[in-house]
Coordinates of C-alpha atoms in Angstrom, one line a residue:
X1 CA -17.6 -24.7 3.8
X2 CA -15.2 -22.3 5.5
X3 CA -13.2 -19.5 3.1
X4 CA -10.8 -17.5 3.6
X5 CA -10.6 -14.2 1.8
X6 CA -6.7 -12.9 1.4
X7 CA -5.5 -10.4 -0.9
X8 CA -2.7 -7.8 -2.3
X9 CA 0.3 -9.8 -0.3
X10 CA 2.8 -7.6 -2.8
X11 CA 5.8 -10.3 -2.6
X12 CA 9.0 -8.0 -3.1
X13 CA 7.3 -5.0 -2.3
X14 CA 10.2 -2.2 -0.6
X15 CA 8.9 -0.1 2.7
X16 CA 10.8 3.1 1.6
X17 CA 13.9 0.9 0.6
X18 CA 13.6 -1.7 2.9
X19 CA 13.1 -5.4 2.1
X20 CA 9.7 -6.7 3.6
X21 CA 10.1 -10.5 3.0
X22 CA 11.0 -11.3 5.9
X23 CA 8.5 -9.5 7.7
X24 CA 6.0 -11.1 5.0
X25 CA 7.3 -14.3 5.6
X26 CA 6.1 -14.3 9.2
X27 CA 2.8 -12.9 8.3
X28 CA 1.7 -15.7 5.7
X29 CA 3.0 -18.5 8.3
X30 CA 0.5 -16.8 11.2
X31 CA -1.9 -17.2 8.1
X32 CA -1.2 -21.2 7.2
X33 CA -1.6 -21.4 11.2
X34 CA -4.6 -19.6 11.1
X35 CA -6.0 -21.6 8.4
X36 CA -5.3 -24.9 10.3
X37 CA -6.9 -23.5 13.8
X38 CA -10.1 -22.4 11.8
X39 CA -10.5 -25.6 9.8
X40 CA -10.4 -23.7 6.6
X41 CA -11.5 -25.6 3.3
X42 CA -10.3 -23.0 0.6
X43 CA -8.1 -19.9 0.8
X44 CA -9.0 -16.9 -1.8
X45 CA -6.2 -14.6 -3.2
X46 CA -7.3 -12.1 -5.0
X47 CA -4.6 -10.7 -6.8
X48 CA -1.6 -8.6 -6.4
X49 CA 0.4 -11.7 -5.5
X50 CA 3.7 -10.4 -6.6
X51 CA 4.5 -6.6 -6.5
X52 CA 6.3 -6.6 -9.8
X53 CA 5.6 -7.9 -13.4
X54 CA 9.5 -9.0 -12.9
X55 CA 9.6 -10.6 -9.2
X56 CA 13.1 -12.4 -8.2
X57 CA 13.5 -15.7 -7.4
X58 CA 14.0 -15.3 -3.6
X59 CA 9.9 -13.5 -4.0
X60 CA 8.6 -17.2 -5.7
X61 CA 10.5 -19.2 -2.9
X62 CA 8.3 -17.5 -0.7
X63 CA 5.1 -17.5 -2.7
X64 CA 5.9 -21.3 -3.4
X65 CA 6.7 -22.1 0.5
X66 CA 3.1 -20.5 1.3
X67 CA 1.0 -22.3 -1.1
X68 CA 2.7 -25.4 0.0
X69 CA 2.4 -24.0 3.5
X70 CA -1.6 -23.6 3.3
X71 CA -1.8 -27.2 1.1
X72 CA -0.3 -29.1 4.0
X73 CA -2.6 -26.8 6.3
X74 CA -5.9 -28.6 4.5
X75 CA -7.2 -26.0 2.7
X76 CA -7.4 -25.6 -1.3
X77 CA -6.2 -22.7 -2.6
X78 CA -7.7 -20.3 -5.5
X79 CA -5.4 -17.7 -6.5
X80 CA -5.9 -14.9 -9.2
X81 CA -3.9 -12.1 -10.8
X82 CA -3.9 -8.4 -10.1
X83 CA -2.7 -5.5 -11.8
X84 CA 0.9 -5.9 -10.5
X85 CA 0.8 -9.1 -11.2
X86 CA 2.5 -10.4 -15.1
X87 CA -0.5 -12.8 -15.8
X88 CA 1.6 -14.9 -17.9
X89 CA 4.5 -15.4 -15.0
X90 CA 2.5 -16.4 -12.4
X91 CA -0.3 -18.9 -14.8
X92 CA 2.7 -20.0 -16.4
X93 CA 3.6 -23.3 -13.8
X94 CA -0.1 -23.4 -12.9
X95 CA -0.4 -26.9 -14.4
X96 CA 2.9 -27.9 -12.1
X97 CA 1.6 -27.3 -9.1
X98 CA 0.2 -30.0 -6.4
X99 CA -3.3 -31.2 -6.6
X100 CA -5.8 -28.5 -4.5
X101 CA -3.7 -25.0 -5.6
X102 CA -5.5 -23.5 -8.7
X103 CA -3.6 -20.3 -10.3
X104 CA -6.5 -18.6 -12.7
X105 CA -4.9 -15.7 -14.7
X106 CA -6.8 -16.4 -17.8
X107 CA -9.6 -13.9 -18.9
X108 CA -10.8 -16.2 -21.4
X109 CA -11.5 -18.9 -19.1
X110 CA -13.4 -16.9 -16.1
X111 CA -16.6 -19.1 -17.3
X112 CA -14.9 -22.6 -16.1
X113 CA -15.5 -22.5 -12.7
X114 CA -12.9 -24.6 -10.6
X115 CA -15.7 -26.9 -8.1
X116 CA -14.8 -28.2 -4.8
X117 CA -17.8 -29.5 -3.1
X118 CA -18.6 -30.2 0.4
X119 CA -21.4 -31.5 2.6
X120 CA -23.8 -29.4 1.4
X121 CA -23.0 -29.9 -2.7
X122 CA -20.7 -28.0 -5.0
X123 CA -19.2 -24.9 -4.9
X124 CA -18.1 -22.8 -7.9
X125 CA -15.3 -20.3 -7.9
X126 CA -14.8 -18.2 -10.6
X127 CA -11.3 -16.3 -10.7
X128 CA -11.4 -13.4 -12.6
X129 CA -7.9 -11.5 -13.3
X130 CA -7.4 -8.3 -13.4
X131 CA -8.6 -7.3 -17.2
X132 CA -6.8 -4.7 -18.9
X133 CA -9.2 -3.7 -21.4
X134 CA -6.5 -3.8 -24.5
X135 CA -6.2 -7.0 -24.0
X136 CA -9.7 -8.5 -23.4
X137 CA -10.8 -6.6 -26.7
X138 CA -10.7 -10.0 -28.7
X139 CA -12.6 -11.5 -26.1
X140 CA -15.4 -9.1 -25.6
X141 CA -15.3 -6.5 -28.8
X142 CA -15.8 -3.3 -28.0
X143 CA -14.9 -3.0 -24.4
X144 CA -13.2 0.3 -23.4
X145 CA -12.8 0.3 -20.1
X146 CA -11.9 -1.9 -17.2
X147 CA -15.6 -1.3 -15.8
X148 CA -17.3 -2.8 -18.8
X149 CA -14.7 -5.8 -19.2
X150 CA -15.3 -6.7 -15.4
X151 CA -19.1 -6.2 -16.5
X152 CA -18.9 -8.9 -19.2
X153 CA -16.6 -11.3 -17.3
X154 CA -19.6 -11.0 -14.9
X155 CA -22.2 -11.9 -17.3
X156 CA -20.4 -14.9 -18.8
X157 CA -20.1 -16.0 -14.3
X158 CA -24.1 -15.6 -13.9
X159 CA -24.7 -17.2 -17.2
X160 CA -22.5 -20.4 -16.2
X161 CA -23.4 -20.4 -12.6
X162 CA -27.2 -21.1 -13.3
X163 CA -26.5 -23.2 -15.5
X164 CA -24.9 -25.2 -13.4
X165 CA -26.7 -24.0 -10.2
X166 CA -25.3 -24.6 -6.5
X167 CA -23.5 -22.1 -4.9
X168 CA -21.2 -19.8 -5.9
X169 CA -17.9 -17.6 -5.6
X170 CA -16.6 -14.9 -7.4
X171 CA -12.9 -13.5 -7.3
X172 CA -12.3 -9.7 -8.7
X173 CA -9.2 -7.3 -8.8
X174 CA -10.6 -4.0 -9.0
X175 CA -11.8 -0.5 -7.9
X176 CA -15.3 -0.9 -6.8
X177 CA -17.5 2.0 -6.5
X178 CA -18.0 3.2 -2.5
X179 CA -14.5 2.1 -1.3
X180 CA -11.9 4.3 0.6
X181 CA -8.5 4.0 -1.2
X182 CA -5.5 4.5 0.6
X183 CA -3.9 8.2 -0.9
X184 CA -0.7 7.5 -3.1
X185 CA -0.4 3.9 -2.7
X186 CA -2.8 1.6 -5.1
X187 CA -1.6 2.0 -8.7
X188 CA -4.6 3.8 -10.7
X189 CA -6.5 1.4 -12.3
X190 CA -9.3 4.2 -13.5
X191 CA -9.3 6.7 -16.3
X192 CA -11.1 9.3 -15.5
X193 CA -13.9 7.7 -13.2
X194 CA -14.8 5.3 -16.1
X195 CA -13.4 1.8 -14.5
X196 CA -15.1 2.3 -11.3
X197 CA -17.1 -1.0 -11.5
X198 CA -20.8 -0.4 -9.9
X199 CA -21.7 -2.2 -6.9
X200 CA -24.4 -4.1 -9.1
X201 CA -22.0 -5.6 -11.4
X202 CA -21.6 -8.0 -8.8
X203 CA -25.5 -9.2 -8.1
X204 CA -25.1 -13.3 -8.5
X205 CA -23.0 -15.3 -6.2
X206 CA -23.1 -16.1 -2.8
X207 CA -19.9 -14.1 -1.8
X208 CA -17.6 -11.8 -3.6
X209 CA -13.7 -12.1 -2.9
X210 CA -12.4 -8.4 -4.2
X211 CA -8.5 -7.3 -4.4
X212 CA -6.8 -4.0 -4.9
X213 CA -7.9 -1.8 -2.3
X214 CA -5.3 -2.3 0.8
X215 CA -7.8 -1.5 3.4
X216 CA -10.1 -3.7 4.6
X217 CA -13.5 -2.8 3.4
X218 CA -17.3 -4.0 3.7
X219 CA -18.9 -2.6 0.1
X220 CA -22.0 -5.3 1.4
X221 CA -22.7 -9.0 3.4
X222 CA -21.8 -10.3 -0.1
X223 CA -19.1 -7.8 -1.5
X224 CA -15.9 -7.3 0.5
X225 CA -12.0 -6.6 0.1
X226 CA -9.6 -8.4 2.4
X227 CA -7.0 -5.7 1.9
X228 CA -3.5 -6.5 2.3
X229 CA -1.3 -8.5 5.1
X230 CA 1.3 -5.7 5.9
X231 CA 1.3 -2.0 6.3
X232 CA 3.2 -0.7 2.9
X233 CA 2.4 3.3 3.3
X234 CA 2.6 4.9 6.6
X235 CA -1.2 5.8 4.9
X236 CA -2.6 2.8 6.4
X237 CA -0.8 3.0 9.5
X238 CA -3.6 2.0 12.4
X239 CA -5.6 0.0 10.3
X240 CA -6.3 -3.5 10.4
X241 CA -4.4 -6.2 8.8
X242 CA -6.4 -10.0 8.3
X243 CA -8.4 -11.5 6.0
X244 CA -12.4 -12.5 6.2
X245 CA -13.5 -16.2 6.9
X246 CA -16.3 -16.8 4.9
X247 CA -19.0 -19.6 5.7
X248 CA -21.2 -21.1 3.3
X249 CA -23.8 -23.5 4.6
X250 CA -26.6 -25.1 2.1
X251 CA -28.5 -22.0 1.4
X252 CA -25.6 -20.0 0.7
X253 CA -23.6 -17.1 2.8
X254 CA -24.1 -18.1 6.4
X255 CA -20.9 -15.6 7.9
X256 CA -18.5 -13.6 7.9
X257 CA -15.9 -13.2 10.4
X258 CA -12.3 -10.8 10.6
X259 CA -9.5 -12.6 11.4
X260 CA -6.6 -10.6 12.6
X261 CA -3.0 -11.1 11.2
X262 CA -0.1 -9.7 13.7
X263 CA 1.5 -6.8 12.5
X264 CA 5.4 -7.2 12.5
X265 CA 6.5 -3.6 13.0
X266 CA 3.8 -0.9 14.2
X267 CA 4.1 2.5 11.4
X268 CA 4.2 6.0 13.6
X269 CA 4.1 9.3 11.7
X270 CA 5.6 12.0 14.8
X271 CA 4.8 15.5 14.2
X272 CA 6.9 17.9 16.4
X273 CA 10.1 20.3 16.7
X274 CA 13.2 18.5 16.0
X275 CA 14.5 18.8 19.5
X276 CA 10.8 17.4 21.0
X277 CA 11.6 14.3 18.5
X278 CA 15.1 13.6 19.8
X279 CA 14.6 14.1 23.6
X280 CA 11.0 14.0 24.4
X281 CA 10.4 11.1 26.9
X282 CA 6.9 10.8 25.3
X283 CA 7.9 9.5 22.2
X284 CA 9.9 6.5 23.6
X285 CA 7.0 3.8 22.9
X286 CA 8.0 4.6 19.3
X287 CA 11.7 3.6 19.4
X288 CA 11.0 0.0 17.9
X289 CA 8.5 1.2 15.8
X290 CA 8.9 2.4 11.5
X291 CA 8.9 6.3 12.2
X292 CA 7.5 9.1 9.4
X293 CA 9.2 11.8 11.4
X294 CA 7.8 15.3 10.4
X295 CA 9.6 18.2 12.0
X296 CA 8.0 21.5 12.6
X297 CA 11.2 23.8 12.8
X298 CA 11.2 26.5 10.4
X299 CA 14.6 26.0 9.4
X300 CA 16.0 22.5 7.8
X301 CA 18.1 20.3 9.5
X302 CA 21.1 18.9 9.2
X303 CA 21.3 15.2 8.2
X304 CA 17.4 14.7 10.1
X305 CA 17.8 11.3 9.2
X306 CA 21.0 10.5 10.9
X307 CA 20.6 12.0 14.1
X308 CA 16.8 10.5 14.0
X309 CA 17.9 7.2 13.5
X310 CA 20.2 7.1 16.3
X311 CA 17.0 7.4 18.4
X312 CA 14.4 5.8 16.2
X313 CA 16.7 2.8 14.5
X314 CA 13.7 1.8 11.9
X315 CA 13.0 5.8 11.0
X316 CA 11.8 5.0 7.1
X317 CA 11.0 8.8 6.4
X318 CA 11.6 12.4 7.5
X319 CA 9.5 15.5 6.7
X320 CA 10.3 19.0 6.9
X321 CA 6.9 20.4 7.8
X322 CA 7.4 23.9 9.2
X323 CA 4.4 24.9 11.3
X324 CA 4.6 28.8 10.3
X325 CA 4.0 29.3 7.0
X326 CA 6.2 31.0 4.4
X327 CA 6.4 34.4 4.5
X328 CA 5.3 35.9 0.8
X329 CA 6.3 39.4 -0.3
X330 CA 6.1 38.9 -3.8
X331 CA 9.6 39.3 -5.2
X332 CA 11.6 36.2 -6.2
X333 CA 15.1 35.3 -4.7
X334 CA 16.7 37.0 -7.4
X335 CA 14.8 40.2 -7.0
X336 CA 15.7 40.2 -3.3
X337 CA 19.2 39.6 -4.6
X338 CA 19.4 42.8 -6.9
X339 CA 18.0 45.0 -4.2
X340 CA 20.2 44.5 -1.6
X341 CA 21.9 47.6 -0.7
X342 CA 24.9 45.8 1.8
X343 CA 26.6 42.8 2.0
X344 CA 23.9 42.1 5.6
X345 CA 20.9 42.5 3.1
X346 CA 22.7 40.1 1.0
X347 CA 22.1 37.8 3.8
X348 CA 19.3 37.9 5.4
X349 CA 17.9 37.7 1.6
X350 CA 19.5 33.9 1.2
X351 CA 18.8 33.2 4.3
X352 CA 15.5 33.9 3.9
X353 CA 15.1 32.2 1.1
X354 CA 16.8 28.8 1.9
X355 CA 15.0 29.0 5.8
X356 CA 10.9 29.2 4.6
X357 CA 10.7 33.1 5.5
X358 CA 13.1 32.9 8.3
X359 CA 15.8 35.3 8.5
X360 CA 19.2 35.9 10.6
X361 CA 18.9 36.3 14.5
X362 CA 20.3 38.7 16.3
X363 CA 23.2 36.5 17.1
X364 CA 24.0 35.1 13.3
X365 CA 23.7 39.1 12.7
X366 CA 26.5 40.3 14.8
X367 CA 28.9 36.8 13.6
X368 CA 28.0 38.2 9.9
X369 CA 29.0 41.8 10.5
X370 CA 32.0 40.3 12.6
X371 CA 32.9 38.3 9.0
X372 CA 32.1 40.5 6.6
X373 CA 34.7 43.4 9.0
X374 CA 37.5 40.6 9.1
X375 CA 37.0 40.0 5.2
X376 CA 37.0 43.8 4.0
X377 CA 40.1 44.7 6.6
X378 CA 41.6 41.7 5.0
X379 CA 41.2 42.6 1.4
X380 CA 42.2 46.4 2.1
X381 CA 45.7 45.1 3.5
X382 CA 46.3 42.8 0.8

């Protein structure tokens, strides 16, 4: 049987407010193709399907036209809810949809396995959604944490899967202990360390199908997270996008195997002076690409993102990063106010203060004294 492992697609998800379903759109058909060229039997999504409890309609077109998509393709399809997923809103047509696409967002039921068999005998994939502990309390009493809910839901998987016996799949949202999270961008799922779920939890079946962590990640032959098919930080900018095609033959995991998915629109973060970003020959490669644009001047620009975009169209973010740091001398803006003994001191002071340490040059010194001359010859003739 041939699997592949997809997770965290994020339908509706903004790239620093732009739309990325169309970009998204071309990434899950180079998916359905991919699933047809490989001869896939079942596609895995572990969660995260939608980026919002409260998708729009144009997000479950999309999700509907892929899941039709990877039907026609010949694969079934086993999808589970994550933590940005509303459980209810995406179970709640499960029992609509076409023959071979299984929507599991039900904690109580992560003992019913659904079973597709092949050559070899039966296969048993258990979807487990992502379990807030709140509300998995009347299932399991006593659970606290996300870690111990994902430990029972676990339990109740080994328990069925030997009785049953054959081989067997298990499909997890979570933070697992060892992996590398991606700074800023996965929605905490932990409380205080307490809901990262041990490595162990997952002893059992043949392969583990995990979600939540973007990158892609290898926690053991068994235990791995697909990450997600586009770049949505410029955190995870360089690293892979695909999924894992799994292989089970009649002893259990046979392979594993990355399969790449095209990236629509590289991510660059640029780190130079303003001037270097606007005119330097080197960074034309980046000119199609979604920029992070930090700028090393010491003093702010004016409108950085308009005169950066006229060079870098898709520039998504712009950083003022001076490369000097602030100059300190202990006294606030408004103590450098009250000292001031001359209108000049007056300004080097704001200027100072509003340019990360760096005061007037020679030049803006002389066109102050020249204003300052014109205002008090003015006000003495008035």
């Amino acid at each position: 049987m041939r699997i592949m492992h997809t997770s965290d697609w994020h339908i509706g998800r903004s790239f620093h407010g732009n739309s990325t379903l169309p970009a998204l759109r071309g990434v899950l058909e180079a998916l359905i193709a991919q699933v047809r060229e490989h001869a896939v039997d079942v596609v895995i999504v572990a969660g995260d399907v939608f980026d919002s409890a409260a998708p729009a309609a144009d997000c479950y077109t999309l999700l509907t036209d892929t899941l039709v998509g990877l039907r026609d393709a010949g694969a079934r399809v086993v999808v589970t809810s994550g933590n940005h997923d509303s459980a209810a809103r995406l179970g709640f047509q499960a029992r609509l949809l076409r023959e071979g696409i299984h929507v599991l967002t039900d904690a109580a039921a992560v003992g019913s396995p659904v079973t597709i068999d092949d050559a070899d005998g039966p296969v048993h994939f258990y979807g487990i959604p992502f379990l807030e502990p709140a509300l998995v309390r009347t299932i399991w009493p006593g659970v606290r944490t996300q870690e111990q809910a994902l430990g029972r839901a676990m339990e109740v998987v080994r328990a069925d899967a030997a009785a049953r016996g054959g081989r067997s799949v298990a499909i997890a949202h979570c933070f697992a202990a060892g992996v590398d999270p991606t700074p800023h961008l996965e929605r905490d799922i932990q409380q205080g360390g307490l809901d990262v779920v041990p490595l162990a939890h997952f002893d059992g079946p043949d392969y583990v199908a995990l979600g939540h962590i973007h990158g892609r990640q290898r926690l053991s032959d068994r235990v791995r997270y697909a990450g997600a098919p586009l770049h949505y930080s410029f955190g995870e900018q360089g690293k892979p996008r695909g999924s894992w095609l799994v292989e089970l033959d009649a002893d259990g995991l046979a392979a594993v195997e990355w399969v790449e998915l095209p990236v629509p629109r590289p991510l660059k973060t640029l780190h130079d002076t303003f001037e270097a970003l606007l005119t330097d020959p080197a960074y034309a490669e980046y000119e199609t690409a979604w920029v992070c644009a930090e700028y090393t001047d010491a003093t702010p620009q004016l409108e950085p993102m308009r005169r950066l975009q006229a060079r870098f169209p898709h520039c998504a973010a712009v950083v003022h990063a001076p490369s000097a740091a602030r100059r300190q001398d202990g006294r606030t803006y408004a103590q450098r106010v009250r000292h001031a003994r001359s209108d000049a001191e007056l300004f080097e002071a704001f200027l100072e203060h509003v340019r990360e340490g760096e005061g007037a040059t020679e030049r803006e010194r002389e066109l102050i004294r020249d204003t300052v001359e014109e205002r008090s010859l003015a006000e003495a003739s008035a």
